CSV table of C-alpha atoms in Angstrom, one decimal:
chain,number,residue,atom,x,y,z
P,1,UNK,CA,5.8,174.5,52.3
P,2,UNK,CA,3.0,173.2,50.2
P,3,UNK,CA,2.9,169.9,48.6
P,4,UNK,CA,4.0,170.8,44.9
P,5,UNK,CA,7.0,172.5,45.9
P,6,UNK,CA,8.2,169.7,48.2
P,7,UNK,CA,7.9,167.0,45.7
P,8,UNK,CA,10.2,169.2,43.5
P,9,UNK,CA,13.9,168.3,44.4
P,10,UNK,CA,15.3,171.5,43.1
P,11,UNK,CA,13.0,173.4,44.9
P,12,UNK,CA,13.6,171.7,48.8
P,13,UNK,CA,15.8,174.6,50.2
P,14,UNK,CA,12.9,177.3,49.2
P,15,UNK,CA,12.0,179.1,52.2
P,16,UNK,CA,8.4,179.6,53.1
P,17,UNK,CA,7.8,181.6,56.6
P,18,UNK,CA,4.6,183.0,58.1
P,19,UNK,CA,6.5,186.5,59.8
P,20,UNK,CA,9.6,188.5,59.3
P,21,UNK,CA,12.5,188.9,61.4
P,22,UNK,CA,12.6,192.7,61.7
P,23,UNK,CA,14.1,195.6,64.0
P,24,UNK,CA,11.2,198.2,65.7
P,25,UNK,CA,12.9,200.7,63.6
P,26,UNK,CA,12.1,199.1,60.3
P,27,UNK,CA,8.6,198.4,61.6
P,28,UNK,CA,7.9,202.4,62.1
P,29,UNK,CA,6.0,204.7,64.8
P,30,UNK,CA,2.5,203.2,63.4
P,31,UNK,CA,1.6,200.2,66.2
P,32,UNK,CA,-0.8,199.1,63.5
P,33,UNK,CA,0.7,197.5,60.4
P,34,UNK,CA,-0.6,195.9,57.2
P,35,UNK,CA,1.9,193.6,55.4
P,36,UNK,CA,1.5,191.8,52.1
P,37,UNK,CA,3.0,188.3,51.6
P,38,UNK,CA,4.3,187.1,48.4
P,39,UNK,CA,5.6,183.4,48.6
P,40,UNK,CA,9.1,183.1,46.9
P,41,UNK,CA,9.1,186.5,45.7
P,42,UNK,CA,12.6,186.8,45.4
P,43,UNK,CA,16.1,185.6,46.0
P,44,UNK,CA,18.1,186.4,49.3
P,45,UNK,CA,20.8,188.8,48.4
P,46,UNK,CA,23.3,186.5,50.5
P,47,UNK,CA,22.2,183.0,49.9
P,48,UNK,CA,20.6,183.4,46.2
P,49,UNK,CA,17.6,181.0,47.3
P,50,UNK,CA,13.9,182.0,46.8
P,51,UNK,CA,12.1,183.2,50.1
P,52,UNK,CA,9.0,184.7,51.2
P,53,UNK,CA,8.8,188.6,50.8
P,54,UNK,CA,7.0,190.5,53.1
P,55,UNK,CA,6.5,194.7,52.1
P,56,UNK,CA,4.6,197.3,54.4
P,57,UNK,CA,4.6,200.9,54.9
P,58,UNK,CA,7.0,201.8,57.6
P,59,UNK,CA,5.0,204.4,59.8
P,60,UNK,CA,2.8,207.2,58.8
P,61,UNK,CA,5.3,209.1,57.0
P,62,UNK,CA,7.5,206.1,55.8
P,63,UNK,CA,8.1,204.6,52.9
P,64,UNK,CA,7.4,201.1,51.4
P,65,UNK,CA,9.7,198.6,52.9
P,66,UNK,CA,10.4,195.0,52.2
P,67,UNK,CA,13.0,192.5,53.6
P,68,UNK,CA,16.2,192.0,51.6
P,69,UNK,CA,17.3,188.7,53.0
P,70,UNK,CA,15.8,185.3,53.8
P,71,UNK,CA,14.9,184.4,57.6
P,72,UNK,CA,17.6,181.5,57.7
P,73,UNK,CA,20.5,184.0,57.3
P,74,UNK,CA,19.1,186.6,59.4
P,75,UNK,CA,18.7,183.9,62.1
P,76,UNK,CA,22.5,183.1,61.6
P,77,UNK,CA,23.8,186.3,62.2
P,78,UNK,CA,20.8,187.5,64.3
P,79,UNK,CA,20.3,190.7,62.4
P,80,UNK,CA,17.2,192.3,60.7
P,81,UNK,CA,16.1,191.2,57.4
P,82,UNK,CA,15.9,194.8,56.2
P,83,UNK,CA,18.5,196.9,57.7
P,84,UNK,CA,20.9,194.0,58.7
P,85,UNK,CA,21.4,195.6,62.1
P,86,UNK,CA,22.2,193.6,65.2
P,87,UNK,CA,18.6,192.7,67.2
P,88,UNK,CA,20.0,192.9,70.3
P,89,UNK,CA,22.4,195.8,70.1
P,90,UNK,CA,21.2,197.8,67.0
P,91,UNK,CA,24.7,198.0,65.9
P,92,UNK,CA,26.5,196.9,62.4
P,93,UNK,CA,27.6,193.1,62.1
P,94,UNK,CA,31.2,194.4,61.8
P,95,UNK,CA,30.9,196.6,64.9
P,96,UNK,CA,29.5,193.7,66.8
P,97,UNK,CA,32.2,191.2,65.8
P,98,UNK,CA,35.0,193.5,66.2
P,99,UNK,CA,34.3,194.3,69.8
P,100,UNK,CA,33.5,190.4,70.5
P,101,UNK,CA,37.0,189.4,69.1
P,102,UNK,CA,38.7,192.2,71.0
P,103,UNK,CA,37.2,191.1,74.4
P,104,UNK,CA,37.9,187.6,74.1
P,105,UNK,CA,34.8,186.2,72.7
P,106,UNK,CA,35.8,185.2,69.5
P,107,UNK,CA,33.9,182.0,69.8
P,108,UNK,CA,30.4,184.0,69.7
P,109,UNK,CA,31.2,185.2,66.1
P,110,UNK,CA,29.3,183.5,63.5
P,111,UNK,CA,31.4,182.3,60.3
P,112,UNK,CA,28.7,182.2,57.5
P,113,UNK,CA,30.3,179.9,54.7
P,114,UNK,CA,30.1,182.0,51.3
P,115,UNK,CA,30.4,179.4,49.1
P,116,UNK,CA,26.4,177.7,47.8
P,117,UNK,CA,27.5,174.3,49.2
P,118,UNK,CA,28.8,174.9,52.5
P,119,UNK,CA,26.3,177.5,52.7
P,120,UNK,CA,23.4,174.8,52.3
P,121,UNK,CA,24.9,172.6,54.7
P,122,UNK,CA,25.4,175.2,57.6
P,123,UNK,CA,21.8,176.2,56.9
P,124,UNK,CA,20.3,172.7,57.5
P,125,UNK,CA,22.8,172.2,60.5
P,126,UNK,CA,21.6,175.6,61.8
P,127,UNK,CA,18.0,174.8,61.4
P,128,UNK,CA,18.2,171.5,63.3
P,129,UNK,CA,19.9,173.1,66.0
P,130,UNK,CA,17.4,175.7,66.5
P,131,UNK,CA,14.7,173.3,66.4
P,132,UNK,CA,16.2,171.3,69.0
P,133,UNK,CA,16.3,174.7,71.3
P,134,UNK,CA,20.2,174.6,70.9
P,135,UNK,CA,22.5,177.2,70.1
P,136,UNK,CA,25.3,177.2,67.1
P,137,UNK,CA,27.5,180.0,68.4
P,138,UNK,CA,29.6,180.4,72.3
P,139,UNK,CA,28.3,182.7,74.4
P,140,UNK,CA,30.1,186.0,75.0
P,141,UNK,CA,31.7,186.9,78.1
P,142,UNK,CA,30.7,189.5,80.5
P,143,UNK,CA,33.3,192.4,79.6
P,144,UNK,CA,32.4,191.8,75.8
P,145,UNK,CA,28.6,192.0,76.7
P,146,UNK,CA,29.1,195.2,79.1
P,147,UNK,CA,31.0,196.9,76.1
P,148,UNK,CA,28.3,196.2,73.7
P,149,UNK,CA,25.7,197.2,76.0
P,150,UNK,CA,27.8,200.8,76.3
P,151,UNK,CA,27.8,201.3,72.5
P,152,UNK,CA,24.1,199.9,71.9
P,153,UNK,CA,21.7,202.2,70.2
P,154,UNK,CA,18.3,200.5,70.8
P,155,UNK,CA,16.3,203.6,70.4
P,156,UNK,CA,14.2,203.5,67.5
P,157,UNK,CA,15.4,205.9,64.4
P,158,UNK,CA,12.5,206.5,62.2
P,159,UNK,CA,14.4,208.9,60.2
P,160,UNK,CA,15.8,205.9,58.6
P,161,UNK,CA,12.1,205.2,56.9
P,162,UNK,CA,12.0,208.2,55.2
P,163,UNK,CA,10.9,208.3,51.5
P,164,UNK,CA,13.9,208.3,48.8
P,165,UNK,CA,15.2,211.2,47.0
P,166,UNK,CA,13.2,212.7,43.9
P,167,UNK,CA,15.6,212.2,40.9
P,168,UNK,CA,13.3,214.5,39.0
P,169,UNK,CA,13.9,217.3,41.6
P,170,UNK,CA,17.6,216.8,41.5
P,171,UNK,CA,17.3,217.2,37.4
P,172,UNK,CA,15.0,220.5,38.1
P,173,UNK,CA,11.9,218.8,36.4
P,174,UNK,CA,9.8,217.9,39.4
P,175,UNK,CA,6.3,219.5,38.8
P,176,UNK,CA,4.3,217.4,41.7
P,177,UNK,CA,5.5,220.0,44.1
P,178,UNK,CA,4.0,219.1,47.7
P,179,UNK,CA,2.2,215.9,46.2
P,180,UNK,CA,5.1,214.1,45.4
P,181,UNK,CA,5.9,211.1,47.5
P,182,UNK,CA,9.6,211.3,47.5
P,183,UNK,CA,11.6,213.8,49.2
P,184,UNK,CA,12.7,217.2,47.6
P,185,UNK,CA,16.4,217.2,48.6
P,186,UNK,CA,19.9,217.3,46.8
P,187,UNK,CA,21.8,214.0,46.7
P,188,UNK,CA,25.0,213.4,48.4
P,189,UNK,CA,28.2,213.6,46.6
P,190,UNK,CA,29.3,210.6,44.5
P,191,UNK,CA,32.7,210.2,46.3
P,192,UNK,CA,30.8,210.0,49.7
P,193,UNK,CA,31.3,206.6,51.0
P,194,UNK,CA,27.8,206.3,52.7
P,195,UNK,CA,26.7,206.4,49.2
P,196,UNK,CA,28.4,203.1,48.3
P,197,UNK,CA,26.4,200.6,50.4
P,198,UNK,CA,25.9,197.1,49.9
P,199,UNK,CA,23.4,194.5,51.6
P,200,UNK,CA,26.0,191.3,51.2
P,201,UNK,CA,29.1,193.4,52.5
P,202,UNK,CA,27.0,194.6,55.6
P,203,UNK,CA,25.9,190.9,56.3
P,204,UNK,CA,29.7,189.8,56.1
P,205,UNK,CA,31.1,192.7,57.6
P,206,UNK,CA,33.4,194.0,55.0
P,207,UNK,CA,33.3,197.3,53.4
P,208,UNK,CA,30.4,198.8,55.8
P,209,UNK,CA,31.0,202.5,55.4
P,210,UNK,CA,28.4,203.0,58.6
P,211,UNK,CA,30.4,200.6,60.7
P,212,UNK,CA,33.6,202.3,59.9
P,213,UNK,CA,32.3,205.7,60.9
P,214,UNK,CA,31.0,204.1,64.4
P,215,UNK,CA,34.3,202.6,65.0
P,216,UNK,CA,36.0,206.0,64.0
P,217,UNK,CA,33.4,207.7,66.5
P,218,UNK,CA,34.5,205.3,69.1
P,219,UNK,CA,38.0,205.4,68.5
P,220,UNK,CA,38.3,209.3,68.8
P,221,UNK,CA,36.2,209.0,72.0
P,222,UNK,CA,38.7,206.7,73.7
P,223,UNK,CA,41.6,209.0,72.5
P,224,UNK,CA,39.9,211.8,74.2
P,225,UNK,CA,39.4,210.1,77.5
P,226,UNK,CA,43.2,209.3,77.1
P,227,UNK,CA,44.3,212.8,76.4
P,228,UNK,CA,42.3,214.0,79.8
P,229,UNK,CA,44.7,211.6,81.7
P,230,UNK,CA,47.8,212.7,80.2
P,231,UNK,CA,48.9,214.7,82.7
P,232,UNK,CA,51.8,212.5,84.5
P,233,UNK,CA,49.5,210.0,86.5
P,234,UNK,CA,49.3,206.5,85.8
P,235,UNK,CA,46.3,204.0,85.9
P,236,UNK,CA,45.5,202.3,89.2
P,237,UNK,CA,45.9,198.7,89.2
P,238,UNK,CA,42.5,197.6,90.4
P,239,UNK,CA,40.8,200.8,91.4
P,240,UNK,CA,37.7,202.8,89.8
P,241,UNK,CA,36.6,206.1,90.4
P,242,UNK,CA,33.1,206.9,90.2
P,243,UNK,CA,31.2,210.1,90.8
P,244,UNK,CA,27.3,211.6,90.1
P,245,UNK,CA,26.8,213.6,87.2
P,246,UNK,CA,25.1,217.0,87.8
P,247,UNK,CA,25.2,219.7,90.6
P,248,UNK,CA,24.9,219.6,94.4
P,249,UNK,CA,23.2,218.3,96.2
P,250,UNK,CA,24.3,214.9,95.5
P,251,UNK,CA,22.3,211.7,96.9
P,252,UNK,CA,23.6,210.3,100.3
P,253,UNK,CA,26.0,208.0,99.3
P,254,UNK,CA,26.7,204.7,101.8
P,255,UNK,CA,29.2,201.8,101.3
P,256,UNK,CA,26.5,199.5,101.3
P,257,UNK,CA,24.8,201.1,98.3
P,258,UNK,CA,28.2,200.7,96.3
P,259,UNK,CA,28.9,197.4,97.6
P,260,UNK,CA,25.2,196.6,96.5
P,261,UNK,CA,25.7,197.7,93.1
P,262,UNK,CA,29.5,196.7,92.4
P,263,UNK,CA,30.1,193.4,94.4
P,264,UNK,CA,28.4,191.4,91.1
P,265,UNK,CA,31.8,192.2,89.2
P,266,UNK,CA,34.5,190.8,91.8
P,267,UNK,CA,35.7,190.9,95.1
P,268,UNK,CA,35.9,194.3,96.5
P,269,UNK,CA,39.0,195.1,98.7
P,270,UNK,CA,38.1,198.9,99.9
P,271,UNK,CA,35.7,201.8,99.5
P,272,UNK,CA,36.5,205.3,100.0
P,273,UNK,CA,33.4,207.7,99.9
P,274,UNK,CA,33.5,211.4,99.6
P,275,UNK,CA,30.0,212.2,100.2
P,276,UNK,CA,30.3,215.9,99.9
P,277,UNK,CA,31.7,215.6,96.5
P,278,UNK,CA,29.4,213.1,95.6
P,279,UNK,CA,32.3,210.7,94.5
P,280,UNK,CA,34.1,207.4,95.8
P,281,UNK,CA,37.1,204.9,95.0
P,282,UNK,CA,36.4,201.4,94.8
P,283,UNK,CA,39.1,198.8,94.8
P,284,UNK,CA,39.0,195.5,93.7
P,285,UNK,CA,41.2,192.6,94.1
P,286,UNK,CA,41.8,191.8,90.6
P,287,UNK,CA,42.4,194.0,87.6
P,288,UNK,CA,39.6,192.1,85.5
P,289,UNK,CA,37.0,193.0,87.9
P,290,UNK,CA,37.6,196.6,87.6
P,291,UNK,CA,37.5,196.7,84.2
P,292,UNK,CA,34.2,194.8,84.1
P,293,UNK,CA,32.8,197.1,86.5
P,294,UNK,CA,34.0,200.1,84.8
P,295,UNK,CA,32.4,198.9,81.3
P,296,UNK,CA,29.0,197.7,82.9
P,297,UNK,CA,28.5,200.8,85.4
P,298,UNK,CA,29.3,203.8,83.3
P,299,UNK,CA,26.9,206.1,82.5
P,300,UNK,CA,24.1,203.9,84.4
P,301,UNK,CA,21.7,205.1,87.1
P,302,UNK,CA,22.3,204.9,90.7
P,303,UNK,CA,20.0,206.4,93.4
P,304,UNK,CA,18.4,208.1,90.7
P,305,UNK,CA,21.3,209.8,89.4
P,306,UNK,CA,24.0,209.0,86.3
P,307,UNK,CA,27.1,207.6,87.2
P,308,UNK,CA,30.4,208.5,85.4
P,309,UNK,CA,32.8,205.7,86.3
P,310,UNK,CA,36.4,205.6,84.9
P,311,UNK,CA,39.9,204.3,86.1
P,312,UNK,CA,41.4,205.8,89.2
P,313,UNK,CA,44.6,207.4,89.5
P,314,UNK,CA,47.6,206.1,90.7
P,315,UNK,CA,49.4,208.7,93.2
P,316,UNK,CA,52.8,209.8,91.9
P,317,UNK,CA,56.0,209.0,93.5
P,318,UNK,CA,58.9,211.6,94.8
P,319,UNK,CA,58.2,215.3,94.4
P,320,UNK,CA,54.9,216.8,92.7
P,321,UNK,CA,57.6,218.8,90.4
P,322,UNK,CA,60.6,217.0,89.0
P,323,UNK,CA,63.5,219.3,88.1
P,324,UNK,CA,65.2,219.3,84.7
P,325,UNK,CA,69.0,218.6,84.3
P,326,UNK,CA,70.9,221.5,84.8
P,327,UNK,CA,67.9,223.5,86.5
P,328,UNK,CA,70.0,224.0,89.7
P,329,UNK,CA,69.6,226.7,91.8
P,330,UNK,CA,72.8,228.9,93.1
P,331,UNK,CA,72.0,228.1,96.6
P,332,UNK,CA,71.9,224.3,96.0
P,333,UNK,CA,75.6,223.7,95.4
P,334,UNK,CA,76.9,221.4,97.9
P,335,UNK,CA,78.6,223.4,100.9
P,336,UNK,CA,82.3,223.0,101.7
P,337,UNK,CA,82.4,220.5,104.8
P,338,UNK,CA,84.8,221.9,107.6
P,339,UNK,CA,86.7,219.4,109.5
P,340,UNK,CA,85.2,218.7,113.1
P,341,UNK,CA,87.3,219.5,116.3
P,342,UNK,CA,88.5,216.2,118.0
P,343,UNK,CA,86.5,214.9,120.8
P,344,UNK,CA,86.4,217.4,123.9
P,345,UNK,CA,86.9,220.1,121.8
P,346,UNK,CA,90.7,221.6,121.4
P,347,UNK,CA,93.0,221.9,124.8
P,348,UNK,CA,93.6,225.4,126.0
P,349,UNK,CA,96.2,224.5,128.4
P,350,UNK,CA,99.8,225.8,129.0
P,351,UNK,CA,102.7,224.3,127.3
P,352,UNK,CA,104.3,221.9,130.0
P,353,UNK,CA,108.0,223.1,131.2
P,354,UNK,CA,110.5,221.8,129.1
P,355,UNK,CA,108.8,221.7,125.8
P,356,UNK,CA,108.7,224.7,123.4
P,357,UNK,CA,106.5,225.3,120.4
P,358,UNK,CA,108.6,224.2,117.0
P,359,UNK,CA,107.7,226.8,114.2
P,360,UNK,CA,107.9,225.2,110.6
P,361,UNK,CA,110.6,226.3,108.4
P,362,UNK,CA,110.1,229.5,106.4
P,363,UNK,CA,109.6,227.9,103.0
P,364,UNK,CA,106.9,225.5,104.5
P,365,UNK,CA,105.3,228.5,105.9
P,366,UNK,CA,105.6,230.5,102.5
P,367,UNK,CA,103.8,227.2,100.6
P,368,UNK,CA,101.1,227.3,103.3
P,369,UNK,CA,100.3,230.8,103.0
P,370,UNK,CA,100.4,230.6,99.2
P,371,UNK,CA,98.1,227.7,99.3
P,372,UNK,CA,95.5,229.7,101.7
P,373,UNK,CA,95.5,232.7,99.2
P,374,UNK,CA,94.8,230.4,96.4
P,375,UNK,CA,91.7,228.7,98.4
P,376,UNK,CA,90.7,232.1,99.0
P,377,UNK,CA,91.0,233.5,95.4
P,378,UNK,CA,89.1,230.9,93.4
P,379,UNK,CA,89.1,227.2,93.1
P,380,UNK,CA,91.0,227.0,90.0
P,381,UNK,CA,94.2,226.0,91.7
P,382,UNK,CA,96.6,227.8,89.6
P,383,UNK,CA,98.4,231.4,90.6
P,384,UNK,CA,98.2,233.8,88.3
P,385,UNK,CA,101.0,236.2,88.1
P,386,UNK,CA,100.1,239.9,88.7
P,387,UNK,CA,101.0,242.7,86.2
P,388,UNK,CA,104.7,244.1,86.2
P,389,UNK,CA,105.6,241.3,88.2
P,390,UNK,CA,108.1,240.4,85.2
P,391,UNK,CA,106.3,236.9,84.7
P,392,UNK,CA,104.9,235.8,81.8
P,393,UNK,CA,101.1,235.0,81.5
P,394,UNK,CA,99.7,231.4,81.4
P,395,UNK,CA,99.1,230.0,78.2
P,396,UNK,CA,101.8,230.4,75.9
P,397,UNK,CA,104.5,233.2,76.5
P,398,UNK,CA,104.8,236.8,76.4
P,399,UNK,CA,101.8,238.8,74.5
P,400,UNK,CA,103.1,240.5,71.5
P,401,UNK,CA,101.6,243.5,69.6
P,402,UNK,CA,100.1,243.2,66.2
P,403,UNK,CA,102.7,243.3,63.3
P,404,UNK,CA,105.7,243.4,65.6
P,405,UNK,CA,108.2,240.4,65.1
P,406,UNK,CA,110.0,238.6,67.8
P,407,UNK,CA,113.6,239.5,68.6
P,408,UNK,CA,114.4,236.5,70.7
P,409,UNK,CA,113.4,232.7,71.2
P,410,UNK,CA,109.8,232.7,73.2
P,411,UNK,CA,109.4,229.4,75.1
P,412,UNK,CA,106.0,228.4,76.2
P,413,UNK,CA,105.1,228.8,79.8
P,414,UNK,CA,103.5,225.9,82.0
P,415,UNK,CA,102.6,226.8,85.8
P,416,UNK,CA,104.7,223.7,86.8
P,417,UNK,CA,107.6,225.4,85.6
P,418,UNK,CA,107.0,228.8,87.9
P,419,UNK,CA,109.9,228.7,90.3
P,420,UNK,CA,107.9,230.7,92.8
P,421,UNK,CA,105.1,228.2,92.7
P,422,UNK,CA,106.7,225.9,95.5
P,423,UNK,CA,108.1,229.1,97.5
P,424,UNK,CA,111.5,229.3,96.2
P,425,UNK,CA,113.1,232.5,94.9
P,426,UNK,CA,113.8,233.0,91.4
P,427,UNK,CA,117.1,233.9,91.6
P,428,UNK,CA,118.4,231.1,93.6
P,429,UNK,CA,120.4,228.3,92.5
């Protein structure tokens, strides 16, 4: 900072830098870049203090781009000064911070104050820490880093550097034709959330439509993976499943290859390989190790082939097909258990002399015969009188015809009142 600015107390906090902090996409596809530098050209859209503005043409067909926030704010969030995307993973700030918080790395999220006084103090502390070679935020754990690497998008997307839309073409008044430096395309609908984007909201991770779209896509992807596993199987406790993508022939997979690639995530209990199918099962001693291995090795390369890694399925308990209640076959009813013969079988020896066979009384024999008849006829246990026997039907007296009047008193009939039930005669007294 020059001496004139340094002596002014009101301009002590103005930023003067030599090179911007930008990503590869914003630089463009041209390896030779010519930049213009304007000291204190405009104020930062986050901290509202003047800073050095750099401008350049982003690629051979790109538009003129310039930085939007100061370098101090960009270092606080580790983002590009132009697109406000994370420099390490190529994700919006809202997506990165959400993943870090969900996977136990909330200390790695930078909370930049929004008030002017607190922001000035925070910036001074941060510049002092960076000058001493330290870091003002905590380190993210391995699981959060693996999840961010899985979602990372570091491939340059130069279509973001295209020219802006021609407003005269949208009105039907552009007469430049092919020489027009702007794009001849119709604008999007005004109700489209992608139209309403703000640099400050993107920096603080609030009301970012791009981040909402990425999070929604990730949520749908997780729901699809859950639907694929919703077939009655549960997730294994600490076992992962891996297989090679593509068709046969598969590379020769050995246990040493698997242990060399998966031992860094935790202690491995066992490895089961199915070489003919190009797949294997790796069991860890801790579930956290299996989760970290899945997040780190999914879609990665091993033996020059891409791996597909996910949770293994736990085996089902019991039969494969569980019958519903009430769905019993006719042959599945319990059979009647017959009494077993006494030990040694039934004796067929002749009756000794002096003893005679004692026959039961006649009414006892009649009761036993009636009981056998009921057991053979049905399981209801109620003897139904035959038609024409003169006995009323069970359930409430004689059957009357429609429109006939009863001539005598009708008494209800109960099976227990039937005198022939116990082998007696109806006329006996």
